[in-house]
Tab-separated table of C-alpha atoms and ligand atoms in Angstrom:
chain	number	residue	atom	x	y	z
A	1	UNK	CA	-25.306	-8.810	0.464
A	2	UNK	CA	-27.159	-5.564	0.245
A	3	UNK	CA	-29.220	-3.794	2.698
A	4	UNK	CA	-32.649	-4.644	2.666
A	5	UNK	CA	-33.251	-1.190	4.289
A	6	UNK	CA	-31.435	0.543	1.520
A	7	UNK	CA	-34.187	-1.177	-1.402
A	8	UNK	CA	-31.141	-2.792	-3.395
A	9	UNK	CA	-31.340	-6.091	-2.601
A	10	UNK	CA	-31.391	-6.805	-6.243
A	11	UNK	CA	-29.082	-3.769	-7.203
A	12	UNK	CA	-25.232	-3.747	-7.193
A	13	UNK	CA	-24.016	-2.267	-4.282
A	14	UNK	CA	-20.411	-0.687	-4.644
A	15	UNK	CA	-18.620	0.375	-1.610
A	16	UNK	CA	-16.402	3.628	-1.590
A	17	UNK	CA	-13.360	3.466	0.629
A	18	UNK	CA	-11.525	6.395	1.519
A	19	UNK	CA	-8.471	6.691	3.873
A	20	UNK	CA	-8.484	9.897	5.779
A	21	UNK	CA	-5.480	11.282	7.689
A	22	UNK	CA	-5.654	15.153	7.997
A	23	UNK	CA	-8.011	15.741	5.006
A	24	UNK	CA	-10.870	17.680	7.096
A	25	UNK	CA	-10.177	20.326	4.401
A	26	UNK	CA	-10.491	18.301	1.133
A	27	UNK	CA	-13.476	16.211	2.597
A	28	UNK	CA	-16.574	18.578	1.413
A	29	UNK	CA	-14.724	19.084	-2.016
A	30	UNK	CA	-14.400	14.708	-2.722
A	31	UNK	CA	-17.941	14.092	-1.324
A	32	UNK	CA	-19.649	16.709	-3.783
A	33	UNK	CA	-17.563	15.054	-6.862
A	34	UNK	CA	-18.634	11.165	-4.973
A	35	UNK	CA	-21.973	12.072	-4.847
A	36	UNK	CA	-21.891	13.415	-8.549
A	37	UNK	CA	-19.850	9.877	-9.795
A	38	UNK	CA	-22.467	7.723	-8.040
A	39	UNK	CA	-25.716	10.168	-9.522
A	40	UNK	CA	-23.911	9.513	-12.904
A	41	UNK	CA	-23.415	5.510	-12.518
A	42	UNK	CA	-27.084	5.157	-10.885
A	43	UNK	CA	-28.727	6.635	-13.866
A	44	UNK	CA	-27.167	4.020	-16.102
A	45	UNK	CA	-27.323	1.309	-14.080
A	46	UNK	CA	-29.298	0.100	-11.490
A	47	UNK	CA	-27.146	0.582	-8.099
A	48	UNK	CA	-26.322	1.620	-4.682
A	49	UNK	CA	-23.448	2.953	-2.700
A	50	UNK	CA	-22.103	2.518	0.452
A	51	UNK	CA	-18.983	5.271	1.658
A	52	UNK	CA	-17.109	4.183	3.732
A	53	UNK	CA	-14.290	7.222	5.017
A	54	UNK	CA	-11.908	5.901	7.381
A	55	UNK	CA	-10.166	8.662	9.510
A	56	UNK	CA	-6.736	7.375	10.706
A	57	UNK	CA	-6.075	9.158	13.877
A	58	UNK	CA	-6.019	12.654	12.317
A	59	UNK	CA	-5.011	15.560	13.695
A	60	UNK	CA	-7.135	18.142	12.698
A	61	UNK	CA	-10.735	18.357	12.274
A	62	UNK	CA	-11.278	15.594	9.996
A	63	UNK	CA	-13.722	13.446	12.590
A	64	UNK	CA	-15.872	16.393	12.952
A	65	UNK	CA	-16.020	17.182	9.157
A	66	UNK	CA	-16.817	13.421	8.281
A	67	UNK	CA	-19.519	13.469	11.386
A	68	UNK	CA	-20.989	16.965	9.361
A	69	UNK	CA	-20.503	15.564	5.951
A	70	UNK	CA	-22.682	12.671	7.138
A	71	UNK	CA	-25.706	14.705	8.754
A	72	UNK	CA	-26.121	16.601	5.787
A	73	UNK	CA	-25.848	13.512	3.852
A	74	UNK	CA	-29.317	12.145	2.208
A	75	UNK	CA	-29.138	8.642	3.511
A	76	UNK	CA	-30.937	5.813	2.158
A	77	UNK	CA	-32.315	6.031	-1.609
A	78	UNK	CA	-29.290	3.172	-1.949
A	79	UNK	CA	-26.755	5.760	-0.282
A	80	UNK	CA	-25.017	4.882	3.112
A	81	UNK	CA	-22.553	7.158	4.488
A	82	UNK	CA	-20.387	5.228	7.055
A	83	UNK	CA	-16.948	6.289	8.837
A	84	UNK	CA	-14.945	4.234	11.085
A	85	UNK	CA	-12.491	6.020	13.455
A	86	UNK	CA	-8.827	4.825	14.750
A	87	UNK	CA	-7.638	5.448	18.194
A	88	UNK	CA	-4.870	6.909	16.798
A	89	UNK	CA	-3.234	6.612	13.465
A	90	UNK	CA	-1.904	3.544	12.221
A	91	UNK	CA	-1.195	4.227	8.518
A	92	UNK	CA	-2.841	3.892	5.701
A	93	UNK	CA	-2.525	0.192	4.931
A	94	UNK	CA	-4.058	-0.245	8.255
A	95	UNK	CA	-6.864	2.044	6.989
A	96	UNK	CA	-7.749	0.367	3.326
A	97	UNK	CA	-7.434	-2.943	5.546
A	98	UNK	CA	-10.451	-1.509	8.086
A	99	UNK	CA	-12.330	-0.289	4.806
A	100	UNK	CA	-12.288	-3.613	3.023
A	101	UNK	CA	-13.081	-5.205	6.410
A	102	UNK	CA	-16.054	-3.226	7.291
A	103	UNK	CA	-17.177	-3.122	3.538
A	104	UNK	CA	-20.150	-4.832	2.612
A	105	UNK	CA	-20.889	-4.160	-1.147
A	106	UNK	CA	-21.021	-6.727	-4.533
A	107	UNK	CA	-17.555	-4.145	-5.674
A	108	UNK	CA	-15.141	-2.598	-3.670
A	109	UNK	CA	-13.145	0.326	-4.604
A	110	UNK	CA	-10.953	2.493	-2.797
A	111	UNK	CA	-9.645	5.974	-3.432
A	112	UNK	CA	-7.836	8.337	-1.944
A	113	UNK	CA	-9.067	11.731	-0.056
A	114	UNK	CA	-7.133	13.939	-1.713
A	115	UNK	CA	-8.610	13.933	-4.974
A	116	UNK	CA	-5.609	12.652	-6.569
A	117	UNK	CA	-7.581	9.863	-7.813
A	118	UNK	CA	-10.122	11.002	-10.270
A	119	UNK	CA	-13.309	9.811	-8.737
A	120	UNK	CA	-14.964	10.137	-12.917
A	121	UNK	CA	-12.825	6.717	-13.325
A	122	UNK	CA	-15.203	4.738	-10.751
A	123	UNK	CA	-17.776	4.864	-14.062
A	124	UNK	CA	-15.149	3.427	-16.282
A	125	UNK	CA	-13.784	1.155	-13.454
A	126	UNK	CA	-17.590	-0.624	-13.060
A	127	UNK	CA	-17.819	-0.798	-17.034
A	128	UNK	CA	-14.902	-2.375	-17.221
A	129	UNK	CA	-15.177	-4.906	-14.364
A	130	UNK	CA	-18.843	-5.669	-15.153
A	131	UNK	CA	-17.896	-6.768	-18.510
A	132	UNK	CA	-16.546	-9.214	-17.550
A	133	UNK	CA	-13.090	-10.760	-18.560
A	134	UNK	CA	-11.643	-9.731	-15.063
A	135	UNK	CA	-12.181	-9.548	-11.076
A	136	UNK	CA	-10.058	-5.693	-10.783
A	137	UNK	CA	-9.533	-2.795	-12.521
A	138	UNK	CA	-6.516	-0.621	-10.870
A	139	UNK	CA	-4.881	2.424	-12.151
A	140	UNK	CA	-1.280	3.115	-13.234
A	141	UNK	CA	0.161	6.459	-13.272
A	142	UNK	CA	1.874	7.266	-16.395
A	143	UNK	CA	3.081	10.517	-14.745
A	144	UNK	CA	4.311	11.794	-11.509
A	145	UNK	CA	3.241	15.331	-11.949
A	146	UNK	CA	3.526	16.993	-8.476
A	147	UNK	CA	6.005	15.012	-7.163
A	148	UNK	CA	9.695	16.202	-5.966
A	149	UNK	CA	12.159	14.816	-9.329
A	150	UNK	CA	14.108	13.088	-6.313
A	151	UNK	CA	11.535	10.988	-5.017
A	152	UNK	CA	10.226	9.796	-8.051
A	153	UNK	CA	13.935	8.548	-8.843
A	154	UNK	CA	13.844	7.166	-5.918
A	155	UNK	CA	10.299	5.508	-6.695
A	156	UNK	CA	11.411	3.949	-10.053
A	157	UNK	CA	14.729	2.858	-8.944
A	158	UNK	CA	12.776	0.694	-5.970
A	159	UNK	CA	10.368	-0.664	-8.879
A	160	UNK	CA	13.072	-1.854	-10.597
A	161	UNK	CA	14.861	-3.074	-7.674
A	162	UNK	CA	12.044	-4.726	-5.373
A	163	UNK	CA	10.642	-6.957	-9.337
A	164	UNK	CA	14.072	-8.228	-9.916
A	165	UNK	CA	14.344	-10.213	-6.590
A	166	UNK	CA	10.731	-10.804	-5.465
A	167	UNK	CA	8.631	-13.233	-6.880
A	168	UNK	CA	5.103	-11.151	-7.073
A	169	UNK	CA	4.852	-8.747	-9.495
A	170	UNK	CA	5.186	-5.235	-8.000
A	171	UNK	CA	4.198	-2.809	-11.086
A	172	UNK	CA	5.506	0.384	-11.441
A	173	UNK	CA	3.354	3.174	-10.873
A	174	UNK	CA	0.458	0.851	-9.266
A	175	UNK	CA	-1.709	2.754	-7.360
A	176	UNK	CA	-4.157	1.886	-4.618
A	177	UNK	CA	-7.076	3.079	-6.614
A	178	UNK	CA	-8.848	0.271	-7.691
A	179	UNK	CA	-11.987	-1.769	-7.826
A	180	UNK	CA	-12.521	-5.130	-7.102
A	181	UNK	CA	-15.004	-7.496	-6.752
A	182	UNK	CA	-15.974	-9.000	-3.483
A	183	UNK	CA	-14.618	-12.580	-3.945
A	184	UNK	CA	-10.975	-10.557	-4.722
A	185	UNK	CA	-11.591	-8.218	-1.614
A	186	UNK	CA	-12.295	-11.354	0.721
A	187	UNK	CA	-9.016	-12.386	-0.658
A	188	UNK	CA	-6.922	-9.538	0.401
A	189	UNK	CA	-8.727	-9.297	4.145
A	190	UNK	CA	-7.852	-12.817	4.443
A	191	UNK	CA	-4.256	-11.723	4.538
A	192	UNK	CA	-4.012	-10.325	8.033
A	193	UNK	CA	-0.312	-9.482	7.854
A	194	UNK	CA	0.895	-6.603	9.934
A	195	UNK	CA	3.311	-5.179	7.710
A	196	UNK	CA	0.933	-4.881	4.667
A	197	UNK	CA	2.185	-3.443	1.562
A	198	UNK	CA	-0.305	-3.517	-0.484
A	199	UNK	CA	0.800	-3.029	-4.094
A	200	UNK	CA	2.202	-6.542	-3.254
A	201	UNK	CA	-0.599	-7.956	-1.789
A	202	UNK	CA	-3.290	-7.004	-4.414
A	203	UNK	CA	-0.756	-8.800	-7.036
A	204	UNK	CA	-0.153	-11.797	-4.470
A	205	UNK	CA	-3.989	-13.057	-4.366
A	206	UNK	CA	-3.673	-13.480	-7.940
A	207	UNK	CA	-7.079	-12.837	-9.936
A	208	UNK	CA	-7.726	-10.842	-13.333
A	209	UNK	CA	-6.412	-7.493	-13.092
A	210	UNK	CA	-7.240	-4.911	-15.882
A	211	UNK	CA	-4.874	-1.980	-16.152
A	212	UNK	CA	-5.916	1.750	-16.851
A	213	UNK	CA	-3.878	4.600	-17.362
A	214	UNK	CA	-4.009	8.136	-15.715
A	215	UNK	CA	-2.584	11.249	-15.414
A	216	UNK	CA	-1.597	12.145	-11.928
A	217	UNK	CA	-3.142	15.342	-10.327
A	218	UNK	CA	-1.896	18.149	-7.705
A	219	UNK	CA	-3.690	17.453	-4.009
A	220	UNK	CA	-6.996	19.656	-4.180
A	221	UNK	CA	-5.978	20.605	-0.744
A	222	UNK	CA	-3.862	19.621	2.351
A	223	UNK	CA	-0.444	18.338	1.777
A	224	UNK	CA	1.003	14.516	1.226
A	225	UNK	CA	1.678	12.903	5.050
A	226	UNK	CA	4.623	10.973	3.535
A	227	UNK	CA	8.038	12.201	4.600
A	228	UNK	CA	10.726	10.753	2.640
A	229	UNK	CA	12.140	8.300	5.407
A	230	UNK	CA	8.166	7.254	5.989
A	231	UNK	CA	8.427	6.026	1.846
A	232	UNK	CA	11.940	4.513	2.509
A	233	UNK	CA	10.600	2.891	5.719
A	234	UNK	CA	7.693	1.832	3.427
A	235	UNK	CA	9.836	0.373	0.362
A	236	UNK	CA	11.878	-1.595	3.067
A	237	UNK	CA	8.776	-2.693	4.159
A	238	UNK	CA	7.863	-4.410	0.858
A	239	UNK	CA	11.108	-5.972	0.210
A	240	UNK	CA	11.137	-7.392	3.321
A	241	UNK	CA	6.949	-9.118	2.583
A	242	UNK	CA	7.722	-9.837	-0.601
A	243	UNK	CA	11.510	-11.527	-0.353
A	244	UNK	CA	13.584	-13.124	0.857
A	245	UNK	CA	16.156	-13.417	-1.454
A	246	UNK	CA	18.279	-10.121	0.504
A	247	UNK	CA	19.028	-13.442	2.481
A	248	UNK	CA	20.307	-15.587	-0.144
A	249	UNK	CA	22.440	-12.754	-1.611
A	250	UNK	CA	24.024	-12.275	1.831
A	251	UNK	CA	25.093	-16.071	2.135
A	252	UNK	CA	25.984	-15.797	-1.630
A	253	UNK	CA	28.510	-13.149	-0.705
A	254	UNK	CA	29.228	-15.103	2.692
A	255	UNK	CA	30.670	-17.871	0.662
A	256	UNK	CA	32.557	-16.219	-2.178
A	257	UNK	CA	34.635	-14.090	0.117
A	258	UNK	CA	35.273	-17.419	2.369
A	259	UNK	CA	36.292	-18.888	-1.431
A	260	UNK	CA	38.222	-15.798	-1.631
A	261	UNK	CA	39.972	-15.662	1.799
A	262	UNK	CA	40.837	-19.340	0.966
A	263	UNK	CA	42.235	-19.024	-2.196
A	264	UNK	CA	44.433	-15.840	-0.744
A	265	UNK	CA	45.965	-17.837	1.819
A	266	UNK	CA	47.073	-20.553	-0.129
A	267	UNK	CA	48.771	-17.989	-2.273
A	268	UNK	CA	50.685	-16.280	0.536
A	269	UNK	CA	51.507	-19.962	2.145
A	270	UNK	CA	52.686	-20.801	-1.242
A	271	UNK	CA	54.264	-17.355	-2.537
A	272	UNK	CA	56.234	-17.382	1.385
A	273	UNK	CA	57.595	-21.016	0.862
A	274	UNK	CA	58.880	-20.474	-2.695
A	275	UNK	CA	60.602	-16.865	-2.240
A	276	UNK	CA	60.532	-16.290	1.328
A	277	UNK	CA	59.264	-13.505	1.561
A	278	UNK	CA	57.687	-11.686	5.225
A	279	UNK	CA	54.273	-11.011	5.405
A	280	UNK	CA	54.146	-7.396	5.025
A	281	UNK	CA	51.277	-4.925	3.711
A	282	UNK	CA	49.574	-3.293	6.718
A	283	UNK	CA	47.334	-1.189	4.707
A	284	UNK	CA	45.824	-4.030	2.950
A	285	UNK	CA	45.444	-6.148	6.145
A	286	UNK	CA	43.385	-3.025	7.954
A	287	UNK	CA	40.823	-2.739	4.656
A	288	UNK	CA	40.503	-6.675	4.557
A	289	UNK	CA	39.647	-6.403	7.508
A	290	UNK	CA	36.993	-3.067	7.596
A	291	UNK	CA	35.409	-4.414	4.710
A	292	UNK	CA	34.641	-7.900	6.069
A	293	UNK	CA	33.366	-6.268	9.671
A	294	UNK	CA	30.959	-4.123	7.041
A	295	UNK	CA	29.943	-6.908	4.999
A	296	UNK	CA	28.932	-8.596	8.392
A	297	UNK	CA	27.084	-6.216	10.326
A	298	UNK	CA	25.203	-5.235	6.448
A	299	UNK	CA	24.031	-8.767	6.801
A	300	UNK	CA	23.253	-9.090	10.763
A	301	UNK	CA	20.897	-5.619	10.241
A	302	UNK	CA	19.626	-7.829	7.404
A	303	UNK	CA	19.023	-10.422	9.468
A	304	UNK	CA	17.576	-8.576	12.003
A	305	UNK	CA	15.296	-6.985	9.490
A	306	UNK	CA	13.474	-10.186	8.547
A	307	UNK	CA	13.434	-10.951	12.666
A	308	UNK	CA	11.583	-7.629	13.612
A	309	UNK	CA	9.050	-8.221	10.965
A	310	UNK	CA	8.407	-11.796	12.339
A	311	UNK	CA	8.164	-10.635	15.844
A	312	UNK	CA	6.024	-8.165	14.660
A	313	UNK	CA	3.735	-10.744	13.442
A	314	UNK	CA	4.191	-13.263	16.411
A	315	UNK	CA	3.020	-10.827	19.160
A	316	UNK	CA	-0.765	-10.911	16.979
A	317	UNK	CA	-1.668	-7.530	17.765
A	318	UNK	CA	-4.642	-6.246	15.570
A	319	UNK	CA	-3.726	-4.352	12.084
A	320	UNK	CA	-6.019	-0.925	13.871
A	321	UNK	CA	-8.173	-0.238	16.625
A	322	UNK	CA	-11.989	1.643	16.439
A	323	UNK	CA	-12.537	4.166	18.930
A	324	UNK	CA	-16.152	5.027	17.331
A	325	UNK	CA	-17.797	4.724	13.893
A	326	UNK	CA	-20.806	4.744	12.372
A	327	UNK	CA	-23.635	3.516	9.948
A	328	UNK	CA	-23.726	-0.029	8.323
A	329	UNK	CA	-24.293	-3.346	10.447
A	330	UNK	CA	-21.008	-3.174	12.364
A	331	UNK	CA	-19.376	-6.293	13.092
A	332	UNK	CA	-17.259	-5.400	15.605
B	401	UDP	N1	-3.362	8.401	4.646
B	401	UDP	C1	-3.824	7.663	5.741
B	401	UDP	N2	-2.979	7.457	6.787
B	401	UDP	C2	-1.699	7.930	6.820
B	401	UDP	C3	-1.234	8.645	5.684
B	401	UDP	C4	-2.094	8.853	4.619
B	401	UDP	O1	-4.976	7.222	5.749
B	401	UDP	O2	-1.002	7.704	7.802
B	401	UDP	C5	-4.275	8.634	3.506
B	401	UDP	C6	-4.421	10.107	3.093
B	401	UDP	O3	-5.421	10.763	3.815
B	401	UDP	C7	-4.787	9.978	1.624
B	401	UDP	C8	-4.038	8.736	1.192
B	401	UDP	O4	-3.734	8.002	2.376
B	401	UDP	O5	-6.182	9.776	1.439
B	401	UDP	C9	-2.761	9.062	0.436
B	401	UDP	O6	-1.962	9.897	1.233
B	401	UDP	P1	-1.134	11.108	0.640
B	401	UDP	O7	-1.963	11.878	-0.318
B	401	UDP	O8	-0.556	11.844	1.810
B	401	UDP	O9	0.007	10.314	-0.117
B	401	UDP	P2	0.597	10.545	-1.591
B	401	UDP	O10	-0.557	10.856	-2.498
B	401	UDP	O11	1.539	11.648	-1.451
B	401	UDP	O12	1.228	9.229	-1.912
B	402	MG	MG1	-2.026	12.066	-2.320
């Protein structure tokens, strides 16, 4: 699986992925700490490394930092420095996806760029996954340090939400950085979903996952690219891969208010007959009648959730698309 070229056809080789979107300033700062990590791990163990740094369509500089960052680079001695470039951005699930994809190594972790995930724990990830016992090690945050009070609300109210009506285990906190080993990485590329949501599909392909704890950071530099309608977009997104019980809940409702309607009639047929009485109650009729046109469009936009996804995924289009890259044996 290694490269011959690289003298570790014996070694490990453990392959970095990093998703890039307008990190050209934190870049230098992750590399130096990579480079220390992977010094640390090599003189305990007998491995190489392969980086791979995916730029999604950034805006700034981040191309020409990576394409620096890689000259100055001491390639070979078991180190390859590869980055793959988007045409234009398509997200950071499309991004891990390309990384996994183009990765090559005997473990596969991924991290992200802005130093929010401590790149120390790769040490304690390959302990822990070399030990045996299981086939990932991924990281939970226990805090949300640096995050607006709103959206983390927001966060753990969608935790508790998406677990109770989808059948894969979507735990709270779970972050991206993890390590894996290649037979659980083939797994997840073999998914080839457009709407990817990861979390879900990590937990979906099953294996041994081992859970460690950590303290979120601050960025080192730059600033999140998530907007708050981009996470609700995103938590849509999940519910919508990993359930489809929004649809049973609709007809649920569908029939109990049919039930209801029923039962409501006979009462006025009967109620008129015995006492007479006119149909009156305008009010009443005009809220009936509101709240059964909401009810319905609710569950036609539901509908028509579930139908955009799957004609999302009938017109095949590819999850991202390379407009240069380099080092490794490129595949494509
Ligand atoms: N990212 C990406 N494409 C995007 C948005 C983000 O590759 O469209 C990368 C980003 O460069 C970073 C990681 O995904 O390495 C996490 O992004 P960010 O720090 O903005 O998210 P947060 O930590 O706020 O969840
Ligand atoms: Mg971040």
């Amino acid at each position: 699986m290694c490269s011959a070229a690289f003298g570790c056809l014996r070694m490990n080789k453990i392959s970095l992925i990093v998703p890039c979107y307008n990190e050209a300033e934190v870049l230098p700062i992750l590399v130096r700490a990579m480079n220390e990590v992977a010094d640390g791990m090599c003189a305990a163990h007998e491995l190489c490394f392969e980086y791979i740094f995916v730029d999604d369509g950034s805006a700034d500089d981040t191309l020409g930092v990576l394409k620096d960052l890689r000259r100055e680079f001491s390639q070979g001695e078991g180190r390859d420095f590869r980055y793959l470039s988007f045409s234009r951005n398509f997200g950071k699930e499309a991004a891990m996806f390309a990384g996994l994809e183009h990765s090559t190594g005997d473990f596969v972790a991924i991290l992200d760029a802005d130093m929010q995930h401590p790149p120390e724990l790769l040490a304690r990830m390959y302990e822990d996954i070399t030990q045996g016992g299981c086939d990932c090690v991924a990281t939970r945050r226990v805090n949300r340090l640096g995050e607006p009070k709103l959206r983390s609300f927001f966060a753990r109210s969608f935790y508790k939400f998406i677990n109770s009506i989808s059948d894969t285990e979507i735990v709270d906190g779970a972050c991206d950085f993890r390590m894996m080993t290649r037979q659980m990485a083939n797994a997840v590329i073999s998914l080839r979903e457009k709407n990817r949501f990861s979390k879900g599909l990590f937990s979906w392909v099953g294996f041994r996952t081992r859970w460690i704890e950590f303290e979120n950071r601050e960025r080192a530099a730059g600033e999140t690219s998530w907007s708050f309608w981009q996470l609700l977009a995103y938590s849509v997104e999940g519910i919508a891969a990993f359930s489809t019980r929004p649809l049973i809940i609709a007809t649920v409702i569908g029939i109990l208010l049919c039930v209801a309607a029923m039962a409501l009639t006979v009462f006025y047929a009967v109620k008129t007959l015995v006492y007479g009485d006119p149909v009156s109650g305008f009010p009443t009729l005009i809220c009936t009648v509101m709240f059964l046109g909401g009810i319905q469009l609710f569950c036609i936009g539901l509908i028509g959730q579930y139908l955009a996804k799957t004609y999302i995924e009938v017109k095949g289009r590819p999850i991202y698309i390379l407009r240069e890259s380099a080092g490794g044996e490129e595949r494509r």
